[in-house]
Coordinates of C-alpha atoms in Angstrom, one line a residue:
Chain T
X30 CA 89.0 95.7 116.8
X31 CA 86.8 98.4 118.2
X32 CA 88.5 102.0 118.1
X33 CA 87.9 104.6 120.1
X34 CA 87.8 103.2 124.1
X35 CA 88.2 105.7 126.4
X36 CA 87.9 104.3 129.1
X37 CA 90.5 101.5 130.5
X38 CA 91.1 98.5 133.3
X39 CA 93.9 100.0 136.3
X40 CA 97.4 98.7 136.2
X41 CA 96.5 96.7 139.7
X42 CA 93.3 94.8 138.1
X43 CA 95.6 94.6 135.1
X44 CA 98.5 93.2 137.1
X45 CA 96.2 90.7 139.1
X46 CA 95.3 89.2 136.2
X47 CA 98.8 88.3 134.8
X48 CA 99.6 87.3 138.9
X49 CA 96.6 85.0 138.7
X50 CA 95.1 86.4 141.7
X51 CA 92.0 88.3 140.9
X52 CA 88.6 86.4 141.7
X53 CA 87.6 84.3 138.6
X54 CA 84.6 87.3 137.6
X55 CA 87.2 89.8 137.3
X56 CA 89.4 87.9 135.1
X57 CA 86.4 87.4 132.9
X58 CA 86.0 91.2 133.0
X59 CA 89.7 91.5 132.1
X60 CA 89.4 88.6 129.4
X61 CA 86.6 90.0 128.1
X62 CA 87.7 93.9 127.6
X63 CA 91.2 92.6 126.1
X64 CA 89.2 91.2 123.7
X65 CA 88.1 94.3 122.2
X66 CA 91.0 96.8 123.2
X67 CA 94.5 96.1 122.5
X68 CA 96.0 99.0 124.8
X69 CA 95.1 96.7 127.3
X70 CA 96.0 93.7 126.4
X71 CA 99.3 94.7 125.2
X72 CA 99.4 96.2 129.4
X73 CA 98.6 92.7 130.1
X74 CA 101.4 91.4 128.8
X75 CA 103.9 94.2 129.8
X76 CA 102.8 92.5 133.2
X77 CA 103.5 88.8 132.1
X78 CA 106.8 90.1 130.7
X79 CA 107.7 91.0 134.6
X80 CA 105.9 87.8 135.9
X81 CA 108.6 85.8 132.9
X82 CA 111.6 88.1 134.9
X83 CA 110.4 87.3 138.4
X84 CA 110.0 83.0 136.9
X85 CA 113.3 84.0 135.9
X86 CA 115.3 85.1 138.5
X87 CA 113.3 83.7 141.5
X88 CA 115.0 83.2 144.4
X89 CA 114.4 79.4 144.2
X90 CA 115.5 78.8 140.6
X91 CA 117.4 75.6 141.5
X92 CA 114.5 73.9 143.0
X93 CA 116.2 70.5 142.5
X94 CA 113.7 68.5 140.9
X95 CA 112.5 64.6 141.6
X96 CA 114.8 61.7 140.6
X97 CA 113.7 60.8 136.6
X98 CA 111.6 63.9 136.4
X99 CA 112.5 64.6 132.5
X100 CA 112.2 61.0 131.8
X101 CA 108.2 61.3 133.0
X102 CA 107.7 64.2 131.4
X103 CA 108.8 62.7 127.8
X104 CA 106.4 59.7 128.4
X105 CA 103.3 62.6 129.6
X106 CA 104.6 64.2 126.0
X107 CA 104.4 61.1 124.2
X108 CA 100.5 60.2 125.9
X109 CA 99.7 62.9 123.4
X110 CA 98.0 66.3 123.9
X111 CA 95.5 66.0 126.9
X112 CA 92.0 67.1 125.3
X113 CA 91.0 70.8 125.8
X114 CA 87.6 71.7 126.0
X115 CA 87.5 74.6 123.8
X116 CA 84.4 75.3 122.0
X117 CA 85.4 78.5 119.5
X118 CA 81.8 79.9 119.1
X119 CA 80.3 81.8 116.4
X120 CA 81.3 85.7 116.4
X121 CA 78.0 87.3 118.6
X122 CA 77.9 91.4 117.5
X123 CA 77.1 91.9 121.6
X124 CA 79.2 89.1 123.7
X125 CA 83.0 88.0 123.0
X126 CA 84.2 84.6 123.2
X127 CA 84.9 84.7 126.8
X128 CA 81.9 85.8 127.6
X129 CA 80.2 83.0 125.7
X130 CA 82.1 80.2 127.4
X131 CA 80.5 81.8 130.7
X132 CA 77.0 82.7 129.6
X133 CA 76.4 79.4 127.3
X134 CA 76.6 81.2 123.7
X135 CA 76.0 84.3 122.1
X136 CA 73.5 87.0 122.9
X137 CA 70.2 85.3 122.0
X138 CA 70.6 81.9 124.0
X139 CA 70.7 84.7 127.5
X140 CA 67.9 83.5 130.1
X141 CA 67.2 86.9 131.2
X142 CA 65.2 87.8 134.6
X143 CA 63.4 91.0 135.3
X144 CA 64.9 93.1 138.6
X145 CA 62.2 95.7 137.9
X146 CA 61.9 99.3 136.3
X147 CA 62.6 97.3 132.8
X148 CA 66.2 96.1 134.3
X149 CA 67.4 92.7 133.2
X150 CA 69.9 90.6 134.6
X151 CA 71.7 87.4 133.9
X152 CA 73.8 85.8 136.5
X153 CA 77.1 83.9 134.9
X154 CA 78.8 81.2 137.3
X155 CA 81.8 82.1 139.1
X156 CA 83.7 81.3 141.9
X157 CA 82.2 82.9 144.9
X158 CA 84.8 85.0 145.5
X159 CA 83.1 87.9 143.0
X160 CA 80.2 88.3 141.1
X161 CA 79.3 88.4 137.4
X162 CA 76.4 89.3 135.5
X163 CA 75.3 90.9 132.0
X164 CA 72.6 93.9 132.5
X165 CA 69.4 95.0 130.1
X166 CA 68.9 98.2 130.5
X167 CA 66.4 99.6 128.3
X168 CA 67.1 102.6 127.2
X169 CA 67.2 105.8 128.1
X170 CA 66.7 103.9 131.6
X171 CA 68.3 104.7 134.8
X172 CA 69.9 101.9 137.4
X173 CA 69.1 102.0 140.8
X174 CA 71.0 104.4 142.4
X175 CA 73.3 102.8 144.6
X176 CA 77.2 102.6 146.1
X177 CA 78.9 99.0 147.1
X178 CA 81.3 97.8 149.7
X179 CA 83.9 96.7 147.4
X180 CA 85.2 97.7 143.9
X181 CA 82.4 97.4 140.6
X182 CA 83.4 97.0 136.8
X183 CA 80.9 97.6 134.3
X184 CA 81.5 97.3 130.9
X185 CA 79.3 98.0 128.3
X186 CA 78.7 95.2 125.5
X187 CA 76.2 97.0 123.2
X188 CA 74.6 100.9 123.5
X189 CA 75.6 103.2 125.8
X190 CA 75.8 104.8 129.2
X191 CA 76.5 107.8 130.9
X192 CA 77.1 108.4 134.9
X193 CA 77.7 112.0 135.8
X194 CA 80.0 113.6 133.2
X195 CA 81.8 110.6 131.5
X196 CA 80.1 108.9 128.4
X197 CA 81.0 104.9 128.1
X198 CA 80.7 103.3 124.7
X199 CA 81.2 99.8 124.0
X200 CA 84.4 98.4 124.8
X201 CA 84.4 101.0 127.9
X202 CA 84.7 100.3 131.6
X203 CA 83.7 102.2 134.6
X204 CA 85.8 101.5 137.5
X205 CA 84.1 102.1 141.1
X206 CA 85.1 101.8 144.5
X207 CA 83.2 102.0 147.8
X208 CA 83.2 105.5 148.3
X209 CA 81.5 106.5 144.7
X210 CA 77.4 106.4 144.4
X211 CA 76.6 107.0 141.2
X212 CA 73.5 106.4 138.6
X213 CA 74.5 105.0 135.1
X214 CA 71.6 106.0 132.2
X215 CA 71.1 104.4 129.3
X216 CA 71.4 106.3 126.6
X217 CA 68.3 107.1 124.8
X218 CA 69.1 105.5 120.7
X219 CA 69.4 102.1 122.1
X220 CA 68.8 99.0 125.1
X221 CA 72.3 99.2 126.9
X222 CA 73.9 95.7 127.4
X223 CA 76.6 95.8 130.1
X224 CA 78.7 93.1 132.1
X225 CA 79.2 93.7 136.0
X226 CA 81.5 92.5 138.4
X227 CA 81.5 93.2 142.2
X228 CA 83.6 91.7 144.7
X229 CA 81.0 92.7 147.6
X230 CA 77.0 92.5 147.7
X231 CA 75.7 95.9 146.0
X232 CA 73.6 98.2 148.3
X233 CA 70.9 99.9 146.9
X234 CA 69.3 103.4 148.3
X235 CA 65.7 103.6 148.6
X236 CA 63.4 100.7 149.5
X237 CA 61.8 99.0 146.7
X238 CA 65.5 98.5 145.0
X239 CA 66.3 96.7 148.5
X240 CA 63.1 94.4 148.3
X241 CA 64.7 93.4 145.1
X242 CA 67.9 93.0 145.7
X243 CA 66.4 90.0 148.0
X244 CA 64.8 88.6 145.1
X245 CA 67.4 88.7 142.6
X246 CA 70.8 88.4 144.1
X247 CA 71.9 92.0 143.0
Chain E
X22 CA 124.8 92.7 121.3
X23 CA 125.0 91.3 125.5
X24 CA 125.6 87.7 125.9
X25 CA 122.1 87.4 127.8
X26 CA 120.4 88.8 124.5
X27 CA 121.9 86.1 123.0
X28 CA 120.6 84.1 125.2
X29 CA 117.2 85.0 124.9
X30 CA 117.7 84.1 120.7
X31 CA 118.7 80.6 121.8
X32 CA 115.5 80.3 123.8
X33 CA 113.3 81.3 120.8
X34 CA 115.4 78.8 118.4
X35 CA 115.0 76.2 121.1
X36 CA 111.0 76.5 120.8
X37 CA 111.4 76.0 116.9
X38 CA 113.4 73.3 117.0
X39 CA 110.9 72.1 119.0
X40 CA 108.2 73.6 117.0
X41 CA 109.4 72.2 113.1
X42 CA 111.3 69.3 114.4
X43 CA 110.1 67.8 117.2
X44 CA 114.1 68.6 118.5
X45 CA 114.6 66.2 121.7
X46 CA 118.4 67.8 122.8
X47 CA 116.3 70.9 122.5
X48 CA 113.7 70.3 124.4
X49 CA 115.9 68.5 126.9
X50 CA 118.0 71.9 127.7
X51 CA 114.8 73.8 127.7
X52 CA 113.9 71.4 130.5
X53 CA 116.8 72.1 132.5
X54 CA 117.1 75.5 132.6
X55 CA 113.3 76.0 133.5
X56 CA 111.9 72.8 134.9
X57 CA 113.7 73.9 138.6
X58 CA 112.4 77.3 138.2
X59 CA 108.5 76.2 137.4
X60 CA 108.7 73.8 140.1
X61 CA 110.1 76.8 142.6
X62 CA 107.5 79.2 141.0
X63 CA 104.8 76.8 142.1
X64 CA 106.0 75.6 146.0
X65 CA 106.3 79.8 146.5
X66 CA 102.7 80.3 145.3
X67 CA 101.4 77.5 147.9
X68 CA 101.7 74.0 146.1
X69 CA 104.1 70.9 147.9
X70 CA 107.0 69.4 146.9
X71 CA 105.1 66.5 145.1
X72 CA 102.1 68.8 143.6
X73 CA 104.7 71.4 141.5
X74 CA 106.7 68.7 140.5
X75 CA 103.8 67.0 138.7
X76 CA 102.5 70.4 138.0
X77 CA 105.7 71.6 136.1
X78 CA 106.2 68.4 134.4
X79 CA 102.8 68.9 132.8
X80 CA 103.7 72.3 132.5
X81 CA 106.5 71.4 130.1
X82 CA 104.7 69.3 128.1
X83 CA 101.8 71.8 127.5
X84 CA 105.5 74.2 126.1
X85 CA 106.4 70.7 123.8
X86 CA 102.6 70.4 123.0
X87 CA 101.9 74.0 122.4
X88 CA 105.2 75.0 121.1
X89 CA 102.8 76.4 117.6
X90 CA 101.6 79.1 119.8
X91 CA 104.8 80.6 120.7
X92 CA 104.9 84.0 119.6
X93 CA 108.5 85.7 120.2
X94 CA 107.6 89.0 119.0
X95 CA 105.0 89.3 121.6
X96 CA 106.7 87.6 124.8
X97 CA 110.1 85.9 125.5
X98 CA 110.2 82.2 126.6
X99 CA 110.5 82.8 130.4
X100 CA 107.7 85.1 129.8
X101 CA 105.5 81.9 127.8
X102 CA 106.4 79.7 129.9
X103 CA 105.2 81.6 133.6
X104 CA 101.8 81.9 131.6
X105 CA 101.1 78.2 131.3
X106 CA 102.4 77.7 135.1
X107 CA 100.7 80.6 135.8
X108 CA 97.2 79.1 134.7
X109 CA 97.9 75.6 136.0
X110 CA 98.6 77.1 139.4
X111 CA 94.7 78.7 138.9
X112 CA 93.3 75.4 137.8
X113 CA 95.2 73.3 140.4
X114 CA 95.6 75.5 143.4
X115 CA 92.7 77.7 143.4
X116 CA 90.1 75.1 141.3
X117 CA 88.7 77.9 139.4
X118 CA 88.7 78.3 135.6
X119 CA 90.8 80.8 134.0
X120 CA 89.4 83.2 131.1
X121 CA 91.1 84.2 128.7
X122 CA 90.7 86.9 126.1
X123 CA 90.2 85.7 121.9
X124 CA 93.5 84.4 120.8
X125 CA 95.6 86.0 118.3
X126 CA 97.5 84.3 116.3
X127 CA 99.9 83.9 112.9
X128 CA 98.4 81.7 110.1
X129 CA 99.9 79.1 109.2
X130 CA 101.4 81.1 106.9
X131 CA 102.5 83.7 108.4
X132 CA 105.8 84.3 110.9
X133 CA 106.4 87.4 112.7
X134 CA 109.5 89.7 111.5
X135 CA 112.9 88.7 112.8
X136 CA 114.2 92.2 113.3
X137 CA 110.8 91.9 116.0
X138 CA 111.7 88.9 117.4
X139 CA 115.2 90.3 118.5
X140 CA 113.7 93.5 119.7
X141 CA 111.2 91.8 121.7
X142 CA 113.4 89.8 123.3
X143 CA 116.0 93.1 123.6
X144 CA 113.5 94.6 125.3
X145 CA 112.8 91.8 127.7
X146 CA 116.0 91.3 128.9
X147 CA 116.3 95.4 129.6
X148 CA 112.8 94.7 131.6
X149 CA 114.5 91.9 133.4
X150 CA 118.0 94.1 134.8
X151 CA 115.5 97.1 135.5
X152 CA 113.5 94.9 138.0
X153 CA 117.3 92.9 139.3
X154 CA 118.0 96.9 139.6
X155 CA 115.4 98.2 141.9
X156 CA 115.6 98.3 145.7
X157 CA 115.5 95.2 147.2
X158 CA 112.3 95.9 149.1
X159 CA 110.5 96.8 146.3
X160 CA 111.6 93.6 144.2
X161 CA 110.3 91.7 146.7
X162 CA 107.2 92.9 146.7
X163 CA 106.7 92.3 143.1
X164 CA 107.5 88.5 143.8
X165 CA 105.7 88.2 146.3
X166 CA 102.9 89.6 144.0
X167 CA 103.1 87.3 141.5
X168 CA 103.5 84.5 144.0
X169 CA 100.3 85.4 145.4
X170 CA 101.1 86.9 148.3
X171 CA 99.2 90.3 148.0
X172 CA 96.3 90.6 147.2
X173 CA 95.6 92.8 144.3
X174 CA 94.7 95.8 146.8
X175 CA 97.6 95.7 148.4
X176 CA 99.3 95.9 145.0
X177 CA 97.8 98.8 144.3
X178 CA 100.9 101.1 145.5
X179 CA 103.0 99.2 143.5
X180 CA 104.1 101.6 140.6
X181 CA 107.6 102.2 139.4
X182 CA 108.0 99.8 136.6
X183 CA 109.2 100.3 134.2
X184 CA 107.0 99.1 131.7
X185 CA 106.5 101.4 129.1
X186 CA 109.1 100.6 126.4
X187 CA 107.8 97.0 126.5
X188 CA 104.7 98.2 126.2
X189 CA 105.0 99.7 123.1
X190 CA 106.7 97.4 121.3
X191 CA 103.8 94.8 122.5
X192 CA 101.5 96.9 120.5
X193 CA 103.4 97.0 117.4
X194 CA 103.8 93.2 117.1
X195 CA 99.9 93.9 117.6
X196 CA 99.0 95.9 115.0
X197 CA 101.4 94.0 112.4
X198 CA 99.3 91.0 113.9
X199 CA 96.2 92.8 113.0
X200 CA 97.2 93.6 110.1
X201 CA 98.4 90.1 108.8
X202 CA 95.0 88.3 110.4
X203 CA 92.9 90.9 107.9

């Protein structure tokens, strides 16, 4: 486990993950961050406990079961456990397990696409209500200045970036809402790889990035 | 110890009997208590009665098959069953995959400490009581959030849940687990 993660996920996101109401791309962000952060894992599991209390005390706790429900369940059990498509990937220095599931393997198997100014990205397959992608930012390079309509979360997987006064290293997440215009700059010592998720298309400032946006789906 | 604390410990021992002895009587008791709740939860979340029935049976069968995955130092049985029901809901109602964090589990030779298990079950009981004592309107809001009637931004204002102590308890369990995994 990594130490010294200083930028965590928000309570509303963690509660949404526990409740099961987030878009898939946001769930991927939470699962990835929690894989590296026991503090947020404990917070998520506290919200799971709220779900347990809701289940225990729900107004419909005496919902009538269909006749023969128990026998049908025992028959299901006798049929054996359903086969799980659960691939255990080899440990990867950059991608935690849940990300490897979506990327189809470790960091070396990523098919990057250039989006300009040395920045590369790989879009991950999630449901359409939000998007997830891996970003590759050369050491010392800046992401194009952008604001956005919805929530954007960016988590460092390798290297680090600086955004105004804040420094983000592996495991740290920057949560930005529509008010924040920001320009993350990758740390000079190493190329930076991030997971970025957003529930709205990004708005880039300036002409060139806008054209890139049309072609690159960022 | 209060009677209801004993109830939660009793569900834990039922899970142990299901895990170790494939005990059908223990499973029948668990089923009688939780299957109607799971069905009610799924109907509140938007499933019709027949789909909720089918999913509730699948959720309870999963409890049997995955009994070895339940960690009573980290969750109550109700919480664990809630997570299985929630995942089924995402799979069936929202037709999405649910990315899960990397697994943390006790090895085959290790078990959580009994005192930690007792403490966790009591903490769960106290959380349940604290939620029951919230003002009606706030309690309904929490239920709505878990039934999926509120988006995550709508629950942004959702504060006042007394989660500090249960979080510390889970944090402790995770540290012991990390230590045991080394």
